């Protein structure tokens, strides 16, 4: 069935002025600059977290609530890996304890985004430092995420209470990024329930969230009684039948992550198909409009989708044989986008804001975070910086 999804020819990226090694040297400098900004942000945030929605380039501060707090913790882990500066590790560890309290008390945990939340905080701490405490918190979060799996529909419900009629049976493309927590939990415990749910969910996502032209629905409803597909729609894109850029970027990276855990090669092909759709609809500077249907218009850009796509493409390159002619092109596209983000979207030295990557769109229809920074854009930009300047082991 997945064979019927289109495989567009991948266009070449525009020629870049800098060669590969020049770009790498530039990014090594950029890394130092970004580390300085992160140090400054840490001093200003203390043990609070940047809020879900940025305002005029500055994050209001919050407790550990909502779906985005771990993007800050993840930046701290990356900053510690890049610099070796203990100030970052100490701060990240305090945040891991906050994630422990959050899952133990089940505060604001009614979401599939437990994957983002616990992978970038606790699983990262386990992988980097072997913290058993962090491992335990992440396993509790995996149990909570598994509760959202619906066996008949074979999907993980994205949002809301499980009996909420508006949300029941609804899966979303973003969730492909939340599945590594479940695969990891099965690896850790030997209990196959987590990975089985993740595998079933990703197969349903591939079947129903990806359209025949390799674009994606943002969300899709399944019938919880019969398990049959119902219909797709958008929450954050331009229209039901358009293609929300961030959803497509989550798909590039997310399907590939499932391949890494399951070895299912159809997920690599799917990642390539959705990547080609994404890359073939970029404006000249390589940073997508907030919806891919808005190509050739003056619509706002979403730099966060661009940063996510760079990470997904770099990971994709790692899993393609050298004989695959598309491999070098994905690498070049990732470099083109990253060079553009670094040149024109990264916060300037004289900017007093606390965001890193400007010009993202969180949710246009509800006027949230429009042409702003966002913590996930910041996180994936720093992950991309790490990936392009040294070899790195995934937290995912
Ligand atoms: N996962 C929510 C978003 O990408 O806006």
CSV table of C-alpha atoms and ligand atoms in Angstrom, one decimal:
chain,number,residue,atom,x,y,z
A,1,UNK,CA,0.0,0.0,0.0
A,2,UNK,CA,2.9,2.4,0.8
A,3,UNK,CA,4.2,1.7,-2.7
A,4,UNK,CA,1.3,3.9,-4.0
A,5,UNK,CA,2.9,7.0,-2.4
A,6,UNK,CA,4.6,9.2,-5.0
A,7,UNK,CA,8.3,9.4,-5.2
A,8,UNK,CA,9.1,12.9,-6.7
A,9,UNK,CA,12.4,13.4,-8.3
A,10,UNK,CA,14.5,15.5,-6.0
A,11,UNK,CA,15.6,18.9,-7.2
A,12,UNK,CA,19.2,20.1,-6.7
A,13,UNK,CA,19.8,22.8,-4.1
A,14,UNK,CA,20.9,26.2,-5.4
A,15,UNK,CA,24.7,26.4,-5.6
A,16,UNK,CA,26.1,27.7,-2.3
A,17,UNK,CA,28.9,30.2,-2.3
A,18,UNK,CA,30.8,28.5,0.5
A,19,UNK,CA,32.2,25.0,0.2
A,20,UNK,CA,31.6,22.2,2.7
A,21,UNK,CA,34.7,22.8,4.8
A,22,UNK,CA,34.2,26.6,4.8
A,23,UNK,CA,30.7,26.1,6.1
A,24,UNK,CA,31.9,23.8,8.8
A,25,UNK,CA,34.5,26.4,9.9
A,26,UNK,CA,31.8,29.1,10.0
A,27,UNK,CA,29.5,26.8,12.0
A,28,UNK,CA,32.3,26.2,14.5
A,29,UNK,CA,32.4,30.0,15.1
A,30,UNK,CA,28.6,30.1,15.3
A,31,UNK,CA,28.7,27.4,17.9
A,32,UNK,CA,30.8,29.6,20.2
A,33,UNK,CA,28.4,32.5,19.7
A,34,UNK,CA,25.4,30.2,20.4
A,35,UNK,CA,27.0,28.9,23.6
A,36,UNK,CA,27.4,32.5,24.8
A,37,UNK,CA,23.7,33.1,24.1
A,38,UNK,CA,22.7,29.9,26.0
A,39,UNK,CA,24.9,30.9,28.9
A,40,UNK,CA,23.2,34.3,29.1
A,41,UNK,CA,19.8,32.7,28.8
A,42,UNK,CA,20.5,30.2,31.6
A,43,UNK,CA,21.5,33.1,33.9
A,44,UNK,CA,18.3,34.9,33.0
A,45,UNK,CA,15.9,31.8,33.2
A,46,UNK,CA,17.4,30.3,36.4
A,47,UNK,CA,15.4,27.1,37.1
A,48,UNK,CA,12.4,28.2,35.2
A,49,UNK,CA,11.6,27.2,31.6
A,50,UNK,CA,10.9,29.3,28.5
A,51,UNK,CA,7.2,29.4,27.8
A,52,UNK,CA,5.5,27.6,24.9
A,53,UNK,CA,4.9,30.9,23.1
A,54,UNK,CA,7.7,33.5,22.6
A,55,UNK,CA,6.7,37.2,22.7
A,56,UNK,CA,8.8,39.8,20.8
A,57,UNK,CA,11.8,37.5,20.8
A,58,UNK,CA,11.7,36.9,24.5
A,59,UNK,CA,10.3,33.9,26.3
A,60,UNK,CA,8.0,34.5,29.3
A,61,UNK,CA,9.2,32.1,32.0
A,62,UNK,CA,7.1,29.2,33.3
A,63,UNK,CA,7.2,26.1,35.6
A,64,UNK,CA,7.5,22.7,34.0
A,65,UNK,CA,4.2,22.7,32.1
A,66,UNK,CA,3.0,22.3,28.5
A,67,UNK,CA,4.7,20.3,25.7
A,68,UNK,CA,7.9,22.4,25.1
A,69,UNK,CA,9.9,22.6,28.3
A,70,UNK,CA,12.4,19.8,27.4
A,71,UNK,CA,13.5,21.7,24.3
A,72,UNK,CA,15.3,24.0,26.8
A,73,UNK,CA,16.7,21.0,28.7
A,74,UNK,CA,17.9,19.4,25.4
A,75,UNK,CA,19.7,22.6,24.5
A,76,UNK,CA,21.5,22.5,27.9
A,77,UNK,CA,22.6,18.9,27.3
A,78,UNK,CA,23.9,19.9,23.8
A,79,UNK,CA,25.6,22.9,25.3
A,80,UNK,CA,27.3,20.7,27.9
A,81,UNK,CA,28.4,18.3,25.3
A,82,UNK,CA,29.8,21.1,23.1
A,83,UNK,CA,31.6,23.0,25.9
A,84,UNK,CA,32.2,20.6,28.8
A,85,UNK,CA,31.0,23.4,31.0
A,86,UNK,CA,29.5,22.0,34.2
A,87,UNK,CA,27.1,24.9,34.6
A,88,UNK,CA,25.0,23.4,31.7
A,89,UNK,CA,25.1,19.9,33.1
A,90,UNK,CA,24.1,21.0,36.6
A,91,UNK,CA,21.2,23.0,35.2
A,92,UNK,CA,20.0,20.1,33.0
A,93,UNK,CA,20.1,17.8,36.0
A,94,UNK,CA,18.0,20.1,38.1
A,95,UNK,CA,15.5,20.1,35.3
A,96,UNK,CA,15.6,16.3,35.1
A,97,UNK,CA,14.4,16.3,38.8
A,98,UNK,CA,11.6,18.6,37.8
A,99,UNK,CA,10.6,16.2,35.1
A,100,UNK,CA,10.6,13.4,37.8
A,101,UNK,CA,8.2,15.4,39.9
A,102,UNK,CA,6.0,16.1,36.9
A,103,UNK,CA,5.6,12.5,35.9
A,104,UNK,CA,5.2,11.2,39.5
A,105,UNK,CA,2.4,13.7,40.1
A,106,UNK,CA,1.0,13.4,36.6
A,107,UNK,CA,1.0,17.1,36.2
A,108,UNK,CA,0.0,18.1,32.7
A,109,UNK,CA,0.9,14.7,31.2
A,110,UNK,CA,-2.3,14.1,29.2
A,111,UNK,CA,-0.4,14.3,25.9
A,112,UNK,CA,1.5,12.3,23.4
A,113,UNK,CA,4.3,14.9,23.7
A,114,UNK,CA,5.6,12.9,26.7
A,115,UNK,CA,8.0,11.6,24.0
A,116,UNK,CA,9.5,15.1,23.4
A,117,UNK,CA,9.4,15.9,27.1
A,118,UNK,CA,11.1,12.8,28.4
A,119,UNK,CA,13.5,12.0,25.5
A,120,UNK,CA,15.3,15.3,25.6
A,121,UNK,CA,15.5,15.5,29.3
A,122,UNK,CA,15.6,12.1,31.0
A,123,UNK,CA,16.6,9.7,28.2
A,124,UNK,CA,19.4,12.2,27.3
A,125,UNK,CA,20.6,12.1,30.9
A,126,UNK,CA,20.5,8.3,30.9
A,127,UNK,CA,22.4,8.1,27.6
A,128,UNK,CA,25.0,10.8,28.6
A,129,UNK,CA,25.5,10.1,32.3
A,130,UNK,CA,24.0,6.7,32.9
A,131,UNK,CA,21.6,8.3,35.5
A,132,UNK,CA,19.4,5.6,36.9
A,133,UNK,CA,17.1,8.2,38.4
A,134,UNK,CA,16.5,9.7,35.0
A,135,UNK,CA,16.0,6.3,33.5
A,136,UNK,CA,13.2,5.6,36.0
A,137,UNK,CA,11.5,8.9,35.3
A,138,UNK,CA,11.6,8.2,31.5
A,139,UNK,CA,10.1,4.7,32.1
A,140,UNK,CA,7.3,6.2,34.1
A,141,UNK,CA,6.6,8.5,31.2
A,142,UNK,CA,6.7,5.6,28.8
A,143,UNK,CA,3.9,3.9,30.8
A,144,UNK,CA,1.9,7.1,30.7
A,145,UNK,CA,2.4,7.4,27.0
A,146,UNK,CA,1.4,3.8,26.5
A,147,UNK,CA,-1.9,4.5,28.2
A,148,UNK,CA,-2.8,6.7,25.2
A,149,UNK,CA,-2.6,3.7,22.8
A,150,UNK,CA,-5.9,2.6,21.5
A,151,UNK,CA,-5.7,-1.1,20.6
A,152,UNK,CA,-8.7,-1.1,18.2
A,153,UNK,CA,-7.6,1.9,16.2
A,154,UNK,CA,-3.9,1.0,16.7
A,155,UNK,CA,-3.0,4.6,17.3
A,156,UNK,CA,-1.7,6.8,20.1
A,157,UNK,CA,-4.2,9.6,20.8
A,158,UNK,CA,-2.5,12.9,20.4
A,159,UNK,CA,-4.3,15.4,22.6
A,160,UNK,CA,-6.8,15.6,25.5
A,161,UNK,CA,-8.5,13.1,27.8
A,162,UNK,CA,-9.0,9.7,26.3
A,163,UNK,CA,-12.8,10.0,26.5
A,164,UNK,CA,-12.9,13.5,25.0
A,165,UNK,CA,-15.2,13.0,22.0
A,166,UNK,CA,-13.4,15.8,20.1
A,167,UNK,CA,-10.0,14.2,20.4
A,168,UNK,CA,-10.7,10.5,20.7
A,169,UNK,CA,-9.2,8.5,17.9
A,170,UNK,CA,-7.1,11.4,16.6
A,171,UNK,CA,-3.5,10.9,15.7
A,172,UNK,CA,-1.1,13.6,14.4
A,173,UNK,CA,2.0,13.5,12.3
A,174,UNK,CA,4.1,15.2,15.1
A,175,UNK,CA,3.8,11.9,17.1
A,176,UNK,CA,6.3,10.2,14.9
A,177,UNK,CA,8.9,12.1,17.0
A,178,UNK,CA,7.4,10.8,20.3
A,179,UNK,CA,7.8,7.1,19.4
A,180,UNK,CA,11.5,6.8,20.3
A,181,UNK,CA,10.5,7.0,24.0
A,182,UNK,CA,8.5,3.8,23.6
A,183,UNK,CA,11.1,1.9,21.6
A,184,UNK,CA,13.7,2.9,24.1
A,185,UNK,CA,11.4,1.6,27.0
A,186,UNK,CA,11.2,-1.8,25.4
A,187,UNK,CA,14.9,-1.9,24.9
A,188,UNK,CA,15.4,-1.1,28.5
A,189,UNK,CA,12.8,-3.4,30.1
A,190,UNK,CA,12.6,-6.2,27.6
A,191,UNK,CA,8.8,-5.6,27.7
A,192,UNK,CA,7.6,-5.6,24.0
A,193,UNK,CA,4.3,-3.7,24.8
A,194,UNK,CA,5.9,-0.3,24.2
A,195,UNK,CA,7.6,-1.0,20.9
A,196,UNK,CA,4.6,-3.0,19.7
A,197,UNK,CA,2.4,0.1,20.2
A,198,UNK,CA,5.0,2.4,18.6
A,199,UNK,CA,5.2,0.1,15.6
A,200,UNK,CA,1.5,-0.2,15.2
A,201,UNK,CA,1.1,3.6,15.5
A,202,UNK,CA,3.8,4.4,12.9
A,203,UNK,CA,2.3,2.0,10.4
A,204,UNK,CA,-1.1,3.7,10.8
A,205,UNK,CA,0.6,7.0,10.4
A,206,UNK,CA,2.3,5.9,7.2
A,207,UNK,CA,-1.0,4.5,5.9
A,208,UNK,CA,-3.3,7.4,6.7
A,209,UNK,CA,-1.3,10.5,7.6
A,210,UNK,CA,0.8,10.4,4.4
A,211,UNK,CA,-1.2,11.2,1.2
A,212,UNK,CA,-0.6,9.6,-2.2
A,213,UNK,CA,1.4,12.6,-3.3
A,214,UNK,CA,3.7,12.2,-0.2
A,215,UNK,CA,2.4,15.3,1.5
A,216,UNK,CA,1.0,14.8,5.0
A,217,UNK,CA,-2.2,15.5,6.8
A,218,UNK,CA,-1.5,17.2,10.2
A,219,UNK,CA,-4.2,15.1,11.9
A,220,UNK,CA,-6.3,12.1,11.1
A,221,UNK,CA,-9.3,10.6,12.9
A,222,UNK,CA,-9.8,6.9,13.3
A,223,UNK,CA,-13.1,5.3,14.4
A,224,UNK,CA,-12.4,3.9,17.9
A,225,UNK,CA,-15.3,1.4,17.7
A,226,UNK,CA,-14.5,-0.2,14.4
A,227,UNK,CA,-10.9,0.8,14.0
A,228,UNK,CA,-11.6,2.1,10.5
A,229,UNK,CA,-10.1,5.3,9.1
A,230,UNK,CA,-12.4,8.3,9.1
A,231,UNK,CA,-10.9,11.6,7.8
A,232,UNK,CA,-7.9,13.9,7.9
A,233,UNK,CA,-7.8,17.5,8.7
A,234,UNK,CA,-5.4,20.3,9.8
A,235,UNK,CA,-5.1,22.0,13.1
A,236,UNK,CA,-2.1,24.2,12.3
A,237,UNK,CA,-1.7,24.3,8.5
A,238,UNK,CA,-3.3,26.6,6.0
A,239,UNK,CA,-6.1,24.3,4.9
A,240,UNK,CA,-7.2,20.7,5.3
A,241,UNK,CA,-5.8,19.8,1.9
A,242,UNK,CA,-2.6,21.9,2.2
A,243,UNK,CA,0.6,20.6,3.7
A,244,UNK,CA,1.7,22.1,7.0
A,245,UNK,CA,5.5,22.5,6.8
A,246,UNK,CA,6.3,21.5,10.3
A,247,UNK,CA,4.2,18.3,10.0
A,248,UNK,CA,6.2,17.4,6.9
A,249,UNK,CA,9.5,18.1,8.7
A,250,UNK,CA,8.4,16.0,11.7
A,251,UNK,CA,7.6,13.2,9.2
A,252,UNK,CA,11.1,13.3,7.5
A,253,UNK,CA,12.8,12.9,10.9
A,254,UNK,CA,10.1,10.8,12.7
A,255,UNK,CA,9.6,8.0,10.1
A,256,UNK,CA,13.4,7.6,10.0
A,257,UNK,CA,13.6,7.3,13.7
A,258,UNK,CA,11.2,4.3,13.6
A,259,UNK,CA,13.5,2.7,11.0
A,260,UNK,CA,16.4,3.0,13.4
A,261,UNK,CA,14.6,1.1,16.1
A,262,UNK,CA,12.7,-1.4,14.0
A,263,UNK,CA,14.9,-2.0,10.9
A,264,UNK,CA,11.8,-1.6,8.7
A,265,UNK,CA,13.3,-0.2,5.5
A,266,UNK,CA,9.9,1.0,4.2
A,267,UNK,CA,10.3,3.8,6.8
A,268,UNK,CA,13.6,5.0,5.1
A,269,UNK,CA,11.8,5.1,1.7
A,270,UNK,CA,8.9,7.0,3.3
A,271,UNK,CA,11.3,9.5,4.9
A,272,UNK,CA,12.9,10.1,1.4
A,273,UNK,CA,9.5,10.5,-0.2
A,274,UNK,CA,8.3,13.1,2.3
A,275,UNK,CA,11.7,14.8,2.2
A,276,UNK,CA,11.5,15.1,-1.6
A,277,UNK,CA,8.1,16.7,-1.3
A,278,UNK,CA,9.4,19.1,1.3
A,279,UNK,CA,12.6,20.1,-0.5
A,280,UNK,CA,10.9,20.5,-3.9
A,281,UNK,CA,8.7,23.3,-2.4
A,282,UNK,CA,11.3,25.6,-0.8
A,283,UNK,CA,11.9,29.2,-1.7
A,284,UNK,CA,15.3,30.3,-3.0
A,285,UNK,CA,16.9,30.7,0.5
A,286,UNK,CA,15.9,27.1,1.5
A,287,UNK,CA,13.7,28.2,4.5
A,288,UNK,CA,10.2,27.0,4.0
A,289,UNK,CA,7.0,29.0,4.2
A,290,UNK,CA,4.9,28.0,7.2
A,291,UNK,CA,2.8,25.9,4.8
A,292,UNK,CA,4.3,24.2,1.7
A,293,UNK,CA,1.2,25.1,-0.3
A,294,UNK,CA,2.2,28.8,0.1
A,295,UNK,CA,5.3,28.5,-2.1
A,296,UNK,CA,5.8,31.5,-4.5
A,297,UNK,CA,3.8,33.8,-2.1
A,298,UNK,CA,5.1,36.2,0.4
A,299,UNK,CA,3.8,34.1,3.3
A,300,UNK,CA,5.8,34.0,6.5
A,301,UNK,CA,8.6,31.4,6.9
A,302,UNK,CA,8.8,28.8,9.5
A,303,UNK,CA,12.5,28.5,10.5
A,304,UNK,CA,11.7,25.8,13.0
A,305,UNK,CA,10.5,23.4,10.3
A,306,UNK,CA,13.7,24.2,8.4
A,307,UNK,CA,15.9,23.3,11.4
A,308,UNK,CA,13.9,20.0,12.1
A,309,UNK,CA,14.4,19.1,8.4
A,310,UNK,CA,18.1,19.7,8.5
A,311,UNK,CA,18.4,17.2,11.4
A,312,UNK,CA,16.2,14.7,9.7
A,313,UNK,CA,18.1,15.0,6.4
A,314,UNK,CA,21.5,14.6,8.2
A,315,UNK,CA,20.2,11.5,9.9
A,316,UNK,CA,18.8,10.2,6.6
A,317,UNK,CA,22.3,10.6,5.0
A,318,UNK,CA,23.7,8.3,7.8
A,319,UNK,CA,21.4,5.5,6.7
A,320,UNK,CA,21.7,5.6,2.9
A,321,UNK,CA,24.3,3.6,1.1
A,322,UNK,CA,27.0,5.6,-0.6
A,323,UNK,CA,25.7,4.3,-3.9
A,324,UNK,CA,22.4,6.1,-3.5
A,325,UNK,CA,22.6,9.1,-5.8
A,326,UNK,CA,20.2,11.0,-3.6
A,327,UNK,CA,22.5,10.8,-0.6
A,328,UNK,CA,24.8,13.6,-1.7
A,329,UNK,CA,21.9,15.8,-2.6
A,330,UNK,CA,20.3,15.4,0.8
A,331,UNK,CA,23.6,16.4,2.4
A,332,UNK,CA,23.8,19.5,0.1
A,333,UNK,CA,20.2,20.5,0.9
A,334,UNK,CA,20.9,20.2,4.6
A,335,UNK,CA,24.0,22.4,4.2
A,336,UNK,CA,22.1,24.9,2.1
A,337,UNK,CA,19.3,25.3,4.6
A,338,UNK,CA,21.7,25.4,7.6
A,339,UNK,CA,23.8,28.1,5.9
A,340,UNK,CA,20.7,30.2,5.3
A,341,UNK,CA,19.4,29.8,8.8
A,342,UNK,CA,22.8,30.8,10.2
A,343,UNK,CA,23.1,33.8,7.9
A,344,UNK,CA,19.7,35.3,8.0
A,345,UNK,CA,17.6,33.8,10.8
A,346,UNK,CA,19.9,33.4,13.8
A,347,UNK,CA,19.5,36.1,16.4
A,348,UNK,CA,21.9,39.0,16.0
A,349,UNK,CA,24.5,39.9,18.7
A,350,UNK,CA,22.9,43.2,19.5
A,351,UNK,CA,19.4,41.6,20.0
A,352,UNK,CA,18.5,41.5,23.6
A,353,UNK,CA,15.9,38.7,23.1
A,354,UNK,CA,16.2,35.2,24.6
A,355,UNK,CA,15.2,33.2,21.4
A,356,UNK,CA,17.9,31.9,19.1
A,357,UNK,CA,16.2,31.3,15.8
A,358,UNK,CA,13.9,34.1,14.5
A,359,UNK,CA,10.9,33.8,12.1
A,360,UNK,CA,9.0,30.7,13.0
A,361,UNK,CA,5.3,30.3,13.0
A,362,UNK,CA,3.7,28.3,15.9
A,363,UNK,CA,0.0,28.5,15.1
A,364,UNK,CA,-1.1,31.2,12.7
A,365,UNK,CA,-4.8,30.7,13.0
A,366,UNK,CA,-4.8,31.3,16.7
A,367,UNK,CA,-2.2,34.0,16.4
A,368,UNK,CA,0.2,32.2,18.7
A,369,UNK,CA,4.0,32.6,18.1
A,370,UNK,CA,3.6,34.2,14.7
A,371,UNK,CA,6.9,35.3,13.2
A,372,UNK,CA,8.6,34.6,16.5
A,373,UNK,CA,11.3,32.4,18.0
A,374,UNK,CA,10.2,29.1,19.4
A,375,UNK,CA,12.0,26.7,21.8
A,376,UNK,CA,11.8,23.7,19.4
A,377,UNK,CA,13.3,25.8,16.6
A,378,UNK,CA,16.1,26.8,18.9
A,379,UNK,CA,16.6,23.2,20.0
A,380,UNK,CA,16.8,21.7,16.5
A,381,UNK,CA,19.0,24.5,15.3
A,382,UNK,CA,21.5,23.6,18.1
A,383,UNK,CA,21.1,19.9,17.3
A,384,UNK,CA,21.9,20.7,13.7
A,385,UNK,CA,25.0,22.8,14.7
A,386,UNK,CA,26.2,19.8,16.8
A,387,UNK,CA,25.6,17.4,13.9
A,388,UNK,CA,27.4,19.6,11.4
A,389,UNK,CA,30.5,20.3,13.6
A,390,UNK,CA,31.3,16.9,15.2
A,391,UNK,CA,30.0,13.3,15.3
A,392,UNK,CA,27.1,13.0,17.7
A,393,UNK,CA,25.0,10.3,19.3
A,394,UNK,CA,21.3,10.9,19.2
A,395,UNK,CA,19.2,11.5,22.3
A,396,UNK,CA,16.2,10.2,20.3
B,1,LIG,N1,3.9,19.7,17.9
B,1,LIG,C1,3.3,20.9,17.8
B,1,LIG,C2,3.9,21.8,16.8
B,1,LIG,O1,4.8,21.4,16.0
B,1,LIG,O2,3.5,22.9,16.7
